[in-house]
Short mmCIF file of C-alpha atoms in Angstrom, two decimals:
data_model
loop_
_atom_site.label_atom_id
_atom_site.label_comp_id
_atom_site.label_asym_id
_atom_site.label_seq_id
_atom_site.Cartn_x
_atom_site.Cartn_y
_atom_site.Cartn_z
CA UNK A 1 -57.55 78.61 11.15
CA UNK A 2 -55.25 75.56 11.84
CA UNK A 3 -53.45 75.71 15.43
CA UNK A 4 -49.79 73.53 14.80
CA UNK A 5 -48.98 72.33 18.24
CA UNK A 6 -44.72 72.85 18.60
CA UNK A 7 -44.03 72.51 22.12
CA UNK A 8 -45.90 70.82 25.16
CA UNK A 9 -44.82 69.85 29.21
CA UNK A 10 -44.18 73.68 29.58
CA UNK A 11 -44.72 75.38 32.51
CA UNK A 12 -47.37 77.76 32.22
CA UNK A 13 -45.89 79.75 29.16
CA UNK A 14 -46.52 83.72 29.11
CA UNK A 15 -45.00 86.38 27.28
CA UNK A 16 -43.71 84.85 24.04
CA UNK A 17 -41.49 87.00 21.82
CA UNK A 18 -39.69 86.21 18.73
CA UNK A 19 -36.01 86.62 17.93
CA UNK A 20 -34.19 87.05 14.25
CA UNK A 21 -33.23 83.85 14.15
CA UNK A 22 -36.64 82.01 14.15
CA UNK A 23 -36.21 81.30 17.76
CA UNK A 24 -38.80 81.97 20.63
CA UNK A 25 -38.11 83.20 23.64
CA UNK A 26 -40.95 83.30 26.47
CA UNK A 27 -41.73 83.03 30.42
CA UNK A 28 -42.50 80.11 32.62
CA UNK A 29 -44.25 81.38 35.10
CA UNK A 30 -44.22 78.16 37.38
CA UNK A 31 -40.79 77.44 37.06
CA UNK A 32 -40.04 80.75 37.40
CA UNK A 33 -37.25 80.59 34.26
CA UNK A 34 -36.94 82.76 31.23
CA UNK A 35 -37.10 80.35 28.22
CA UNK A 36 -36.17 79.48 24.41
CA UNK A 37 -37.47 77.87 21.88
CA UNK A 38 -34.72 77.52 18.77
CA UNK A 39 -35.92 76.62 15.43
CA UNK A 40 -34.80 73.32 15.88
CA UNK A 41 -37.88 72.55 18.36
CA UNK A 42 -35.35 71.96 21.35
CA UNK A 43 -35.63 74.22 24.61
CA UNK A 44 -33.07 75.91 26.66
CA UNK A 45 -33.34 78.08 29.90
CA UNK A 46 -32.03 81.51 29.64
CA UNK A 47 -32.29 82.47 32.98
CA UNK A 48 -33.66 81.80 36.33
CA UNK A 49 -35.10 85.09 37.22
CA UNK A 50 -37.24 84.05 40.56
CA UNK A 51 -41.08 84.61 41.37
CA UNK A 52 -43.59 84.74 38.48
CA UNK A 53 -42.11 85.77 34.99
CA UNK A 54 -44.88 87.12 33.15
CA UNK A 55 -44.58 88.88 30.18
CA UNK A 56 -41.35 89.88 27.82
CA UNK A 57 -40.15 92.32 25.19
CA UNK A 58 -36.84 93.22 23.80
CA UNK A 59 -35.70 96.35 24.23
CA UNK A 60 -33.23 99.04 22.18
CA UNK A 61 -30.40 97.66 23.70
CA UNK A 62 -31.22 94.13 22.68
CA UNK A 63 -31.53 92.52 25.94
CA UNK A 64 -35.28 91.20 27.13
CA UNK A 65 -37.65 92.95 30.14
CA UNK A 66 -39.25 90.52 31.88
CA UNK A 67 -42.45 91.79 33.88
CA UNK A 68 -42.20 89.62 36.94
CA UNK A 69 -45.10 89.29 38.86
CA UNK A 70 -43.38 88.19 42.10
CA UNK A 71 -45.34 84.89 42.28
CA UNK A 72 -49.07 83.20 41.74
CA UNK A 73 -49.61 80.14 43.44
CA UNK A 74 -51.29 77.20 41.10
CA UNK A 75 -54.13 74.44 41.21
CA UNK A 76 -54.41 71.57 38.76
CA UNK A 77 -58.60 71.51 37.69
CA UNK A 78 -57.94 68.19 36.44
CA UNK A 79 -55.01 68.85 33.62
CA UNK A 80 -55.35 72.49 33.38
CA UNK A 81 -53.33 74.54 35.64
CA UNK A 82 -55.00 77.57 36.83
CA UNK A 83 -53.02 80.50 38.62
CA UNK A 84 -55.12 82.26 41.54
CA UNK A 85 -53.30 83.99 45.11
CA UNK A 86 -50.31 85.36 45.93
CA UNK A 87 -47.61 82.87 46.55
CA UNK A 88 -46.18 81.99 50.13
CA UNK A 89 -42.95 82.37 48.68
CA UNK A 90 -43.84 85.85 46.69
CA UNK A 91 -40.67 87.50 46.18
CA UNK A 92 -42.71 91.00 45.30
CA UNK A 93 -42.98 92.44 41.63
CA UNK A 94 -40.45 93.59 39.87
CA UNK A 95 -39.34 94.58 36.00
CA UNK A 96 -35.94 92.52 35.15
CA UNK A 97 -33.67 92.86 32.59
CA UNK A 98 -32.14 89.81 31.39
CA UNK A 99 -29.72 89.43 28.48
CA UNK A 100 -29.76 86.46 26.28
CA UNK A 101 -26.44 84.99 27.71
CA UNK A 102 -28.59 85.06 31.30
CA UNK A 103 -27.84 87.86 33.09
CA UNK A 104 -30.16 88.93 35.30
CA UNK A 105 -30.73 92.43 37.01
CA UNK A 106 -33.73 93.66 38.71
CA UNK A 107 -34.63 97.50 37.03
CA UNK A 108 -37.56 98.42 38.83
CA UNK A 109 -39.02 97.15 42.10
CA UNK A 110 -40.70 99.84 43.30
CA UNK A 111 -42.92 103.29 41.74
CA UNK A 112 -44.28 106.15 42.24
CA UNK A 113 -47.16 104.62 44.17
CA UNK A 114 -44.93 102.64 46.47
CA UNK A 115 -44.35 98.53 46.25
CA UNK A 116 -44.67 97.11 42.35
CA UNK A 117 -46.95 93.81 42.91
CA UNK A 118 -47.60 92.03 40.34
CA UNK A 119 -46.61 93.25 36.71
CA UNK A 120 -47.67 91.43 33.82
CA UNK A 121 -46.98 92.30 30.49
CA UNK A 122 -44.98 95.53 28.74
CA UNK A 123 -44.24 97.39 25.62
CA UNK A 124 -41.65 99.26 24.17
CA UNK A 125 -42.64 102.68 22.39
CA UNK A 126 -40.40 103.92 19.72
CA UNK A 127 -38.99 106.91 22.02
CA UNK A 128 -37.22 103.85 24.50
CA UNK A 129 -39.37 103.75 27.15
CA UNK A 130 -42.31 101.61 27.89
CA UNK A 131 -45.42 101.31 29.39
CA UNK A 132 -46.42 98.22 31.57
CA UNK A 133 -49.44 96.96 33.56
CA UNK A 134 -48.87 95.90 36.91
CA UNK A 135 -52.22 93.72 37.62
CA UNK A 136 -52.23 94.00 41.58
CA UNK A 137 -52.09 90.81 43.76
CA UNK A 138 -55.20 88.83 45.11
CA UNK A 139 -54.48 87.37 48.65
CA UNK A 140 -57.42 85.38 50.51
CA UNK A 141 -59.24 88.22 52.06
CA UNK A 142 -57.91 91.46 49.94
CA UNK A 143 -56.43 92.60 46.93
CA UNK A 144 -54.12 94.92 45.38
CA UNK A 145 -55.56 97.71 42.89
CA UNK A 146 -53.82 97.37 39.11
CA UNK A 147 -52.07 100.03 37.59
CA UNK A 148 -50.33 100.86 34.50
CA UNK A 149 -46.87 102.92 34.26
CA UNK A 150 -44.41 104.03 31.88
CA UNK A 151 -40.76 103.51 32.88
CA UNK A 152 -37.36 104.23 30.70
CA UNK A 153 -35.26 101.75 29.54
CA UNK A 154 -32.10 102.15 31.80
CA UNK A 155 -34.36 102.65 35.42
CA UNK A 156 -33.60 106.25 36.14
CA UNK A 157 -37.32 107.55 36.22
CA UNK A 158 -40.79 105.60 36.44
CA UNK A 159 -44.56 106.94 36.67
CA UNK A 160 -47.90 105.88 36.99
CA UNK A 161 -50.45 106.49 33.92
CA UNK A 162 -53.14 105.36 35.32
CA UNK A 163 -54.69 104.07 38.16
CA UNK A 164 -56.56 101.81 39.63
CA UNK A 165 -57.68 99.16 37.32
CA UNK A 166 -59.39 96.05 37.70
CA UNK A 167 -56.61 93.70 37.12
CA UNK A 168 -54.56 95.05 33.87
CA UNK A 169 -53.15 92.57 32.25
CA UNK A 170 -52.54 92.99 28.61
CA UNK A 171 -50.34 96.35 26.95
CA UNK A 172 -50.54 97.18 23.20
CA UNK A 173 -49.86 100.32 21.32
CA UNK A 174 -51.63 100.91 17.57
CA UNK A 175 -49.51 100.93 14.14
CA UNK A 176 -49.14 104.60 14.09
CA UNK A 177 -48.71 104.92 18.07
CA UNK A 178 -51.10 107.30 18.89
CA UNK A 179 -53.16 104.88 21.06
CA UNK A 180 -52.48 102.68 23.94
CA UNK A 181 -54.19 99.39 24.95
CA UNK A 182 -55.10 97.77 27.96
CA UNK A 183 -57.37 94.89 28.92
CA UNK A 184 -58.73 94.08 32.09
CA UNK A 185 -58.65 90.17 33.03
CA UNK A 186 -61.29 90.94 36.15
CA UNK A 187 -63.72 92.97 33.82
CA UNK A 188 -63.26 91.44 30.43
CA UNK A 189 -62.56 94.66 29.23
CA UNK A 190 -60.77 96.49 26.70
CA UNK A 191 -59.70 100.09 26.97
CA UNK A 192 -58.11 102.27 25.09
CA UNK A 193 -56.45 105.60 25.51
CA UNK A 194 -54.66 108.68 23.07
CA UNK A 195 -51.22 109.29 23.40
CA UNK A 196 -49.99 112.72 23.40
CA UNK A 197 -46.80 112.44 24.67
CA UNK A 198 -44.27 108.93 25.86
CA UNK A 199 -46.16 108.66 29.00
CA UNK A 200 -48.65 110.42 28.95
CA UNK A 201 -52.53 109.70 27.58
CA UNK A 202 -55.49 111.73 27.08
CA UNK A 203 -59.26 110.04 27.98
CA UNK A 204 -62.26 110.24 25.83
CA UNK A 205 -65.64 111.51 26.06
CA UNK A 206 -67.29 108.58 28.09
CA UNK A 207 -68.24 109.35 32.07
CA UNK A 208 -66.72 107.05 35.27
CA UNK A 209 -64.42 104.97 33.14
CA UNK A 210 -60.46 104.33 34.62
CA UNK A 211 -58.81 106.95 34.00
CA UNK A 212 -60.59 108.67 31.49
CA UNK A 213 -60.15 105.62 29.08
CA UNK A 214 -62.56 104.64 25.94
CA UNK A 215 -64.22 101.33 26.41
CA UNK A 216 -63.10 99.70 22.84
CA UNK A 217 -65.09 96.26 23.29
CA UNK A 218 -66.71 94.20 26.40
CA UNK A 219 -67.37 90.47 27.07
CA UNK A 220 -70.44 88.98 27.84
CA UNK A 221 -70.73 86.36 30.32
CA UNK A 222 -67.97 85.09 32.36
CA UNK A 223 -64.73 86.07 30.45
CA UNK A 224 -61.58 87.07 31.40
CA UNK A 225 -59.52 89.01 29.26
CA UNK A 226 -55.45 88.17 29.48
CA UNK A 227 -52.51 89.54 27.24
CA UNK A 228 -52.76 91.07 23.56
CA UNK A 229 -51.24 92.06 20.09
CA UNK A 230 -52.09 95.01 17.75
CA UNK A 231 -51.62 93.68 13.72
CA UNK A 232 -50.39 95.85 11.16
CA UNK A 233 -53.97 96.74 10.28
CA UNK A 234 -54.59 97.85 14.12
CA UNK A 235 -56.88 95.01 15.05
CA UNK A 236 -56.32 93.99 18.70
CA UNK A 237 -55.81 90.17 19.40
CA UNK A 238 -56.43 89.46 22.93
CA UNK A 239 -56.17 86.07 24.86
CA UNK A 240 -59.74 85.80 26.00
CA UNK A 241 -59.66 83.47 29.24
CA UNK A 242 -62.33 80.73 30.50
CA UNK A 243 -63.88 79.59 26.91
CA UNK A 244 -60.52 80.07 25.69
CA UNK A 245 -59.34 81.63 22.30
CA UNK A 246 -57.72 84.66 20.97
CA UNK A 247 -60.23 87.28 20.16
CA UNK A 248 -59.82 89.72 16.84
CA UNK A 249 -61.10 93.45 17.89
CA UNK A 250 -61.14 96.14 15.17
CA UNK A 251 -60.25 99.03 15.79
CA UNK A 252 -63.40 100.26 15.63
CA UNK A 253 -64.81 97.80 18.32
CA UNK A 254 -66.24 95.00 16.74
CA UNK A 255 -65.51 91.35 17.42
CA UNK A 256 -64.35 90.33 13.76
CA UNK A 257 -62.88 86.85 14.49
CA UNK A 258 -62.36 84.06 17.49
CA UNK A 259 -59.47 81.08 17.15
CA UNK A 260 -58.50 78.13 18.86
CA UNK A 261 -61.98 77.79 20.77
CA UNK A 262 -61.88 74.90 23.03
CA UNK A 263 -58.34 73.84 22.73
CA UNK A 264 -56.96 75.63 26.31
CA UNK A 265 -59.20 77.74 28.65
CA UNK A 266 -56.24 79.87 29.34
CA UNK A 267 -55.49 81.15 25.83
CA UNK A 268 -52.75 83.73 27.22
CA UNK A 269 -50.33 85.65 24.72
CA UNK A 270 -50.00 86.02 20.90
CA UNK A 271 -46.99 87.05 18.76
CA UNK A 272 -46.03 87.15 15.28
CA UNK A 273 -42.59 86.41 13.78
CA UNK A 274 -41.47 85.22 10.35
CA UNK A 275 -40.35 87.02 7.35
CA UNK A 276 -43.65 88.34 6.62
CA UNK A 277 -44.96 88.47 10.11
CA UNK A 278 -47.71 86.24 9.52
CA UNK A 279 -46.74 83.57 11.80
CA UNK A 280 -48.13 83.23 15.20
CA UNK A 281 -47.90 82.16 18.36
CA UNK A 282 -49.72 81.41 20.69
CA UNK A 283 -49.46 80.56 24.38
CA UNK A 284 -52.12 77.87 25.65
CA UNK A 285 -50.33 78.48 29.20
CA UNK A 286 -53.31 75.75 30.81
CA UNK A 287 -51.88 72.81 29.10
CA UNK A 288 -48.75 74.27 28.68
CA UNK A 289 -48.28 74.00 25.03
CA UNK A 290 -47.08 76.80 22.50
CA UNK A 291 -48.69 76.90 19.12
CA UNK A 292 -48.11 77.97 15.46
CA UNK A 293 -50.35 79.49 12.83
CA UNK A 294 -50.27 81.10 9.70
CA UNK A 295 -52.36 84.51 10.36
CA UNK A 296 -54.06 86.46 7.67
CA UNK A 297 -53.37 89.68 8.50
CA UNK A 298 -49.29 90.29 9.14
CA UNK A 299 -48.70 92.02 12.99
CA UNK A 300 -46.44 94.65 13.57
CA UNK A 301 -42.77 94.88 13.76
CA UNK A 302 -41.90 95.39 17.32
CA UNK A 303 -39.85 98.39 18.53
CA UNK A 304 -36.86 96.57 18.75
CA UNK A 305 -35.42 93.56 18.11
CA UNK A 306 -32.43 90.94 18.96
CA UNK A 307 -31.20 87.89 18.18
#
């Protein structure tokens, strides 16, 4: 599969999403800015929303929820920027909701578990609410356990689903909704989990895992595993860190597929957009770039939509 490169000199770009008109809107997670891409190719900043924007979706009332992670600091290895420790400046986590004229309002700082501190990437569920993984925070001597919560739309209630995990990163739920998603960037692991209810998830049958979930596919090697998309024919495509490509899981486990090998070790989101939902993008958030392909299998329609 051909990778079309569309936009480069980003600033670590996370969370893409696509609008009705064509346009992209994503995070820059160094700049701290909530960004668009029109169909024109030209760029525009929605919003400054502070710390570490992370990962975005749109939700029923059409504005975008921003998973802020409060702040990574970043080294250049060579041209590639790589995101590691907490940030001197970390302004702590937080879920925003910003509206695509730029208003910016911070929904959720805090849980049931105390302190958010570092969320990274969300879904909506058709019911309004979503579910989101906050990955934890790595400082020079400790870190933060990861957790995943579901939260409604319009901040009046927010719980934790499950906890701890090793660095969550990633949030999908299946065509038919009945399962939820997660992978691990620490472990290179993907998990999955029944719904039963918005909110709440039911484990499988195997012993010791998080939270009671299924272990849908592991990594070999050194691999990190980093933010993901479920197709219309349930695959999971997951950014798959170090090597660097998006990763095609069935839903039954196996590895069915691998693109853009070699172009960006940090291979970070995927999205799909156009009329049939067969275009993609992809965030190589190393180099900074944004790319465009023509997928063979369409994804799914997202909960909601704007734009």
């Amino acid at each position: 599969m051909e990778l079309e490169l569309v936009s480069d000199g980003l600033r670590f770009p996370e969370g893409p999403l696509v609008l009705r008109d064509g346009s992209v809107v994503f995070c820059q997670m160094m700049s701290g800015t909530l960004s668009r891409r029109h169909p024109d190719g030209t760029i525009s900043t929605i919003a400054d929303v502070g710390g570490g924007p992370n990962g975005a979706a749109i939700g029923s009332d059409g504005a975008v929820y921003v998973a802020n992670n409060g702040g990574v600091s970043f080294t250049m290895v060579g041209d590639v920027a790589f995101g590691g420790h907490q940030h001197p400046d970390y302004i702590g986590g937080r879920i925003q909701r910003v509206t695509l004229d730029g208003e910016v309002t911070d929904l959720y700082v805090e849980g049931d578990r105390g302190p958010l501190r570092g969320p990274n990437d969300l879904i909506f569920d058709g019911h309004g609410g979503f579910y989101f993984t906050d990955s934890g925070k790595i400082r020079e001597q400790d870190l933060d356990h990861g957790t995943l919560y579901y939260a409604a739309r319009d901040g009046s209630s927010i719980t934790s689903v499950v906890h701890p995990l090793a660095a969550p990163n990633g949030v999908g739920l299946s065509p038919d909704g009945s399962r939820l998603y997660v992978s691990e960037t620490m472990t290179g692991r993907l998990w999955y989990w029944d719904v039963e209810a918005p909110g709440r998830l039911t484990g499988g049958s195997q012993p010791f895992t998080p939270g009671g979930g299924t272990l849908l596919h592991g990594f070999g090697g050194y691999t990190g595993l980093d933010s993901l998309a479920v197709d219309s024919h349930g695959n999971v495509n997951v950014g798959t860190l170090f090597h660097g490509s998006v990763s095609t899981i069935a839903p039954d486990g196996r590895l069915v597929g691998q693109v853009g090998l070699g172009l960006d070790p940090f291979f970070t989101n995927i999205t799909f957009g156009g009329p049939e939902l067969t275009t993609a993008y992809i965030t190589g958030s190393g180099h900074g770039r944004l790319y465009r392909a023509t997928w063979p299998v369409p994804g799914l329609p997202p909960a909601f939509e704007a734009g």
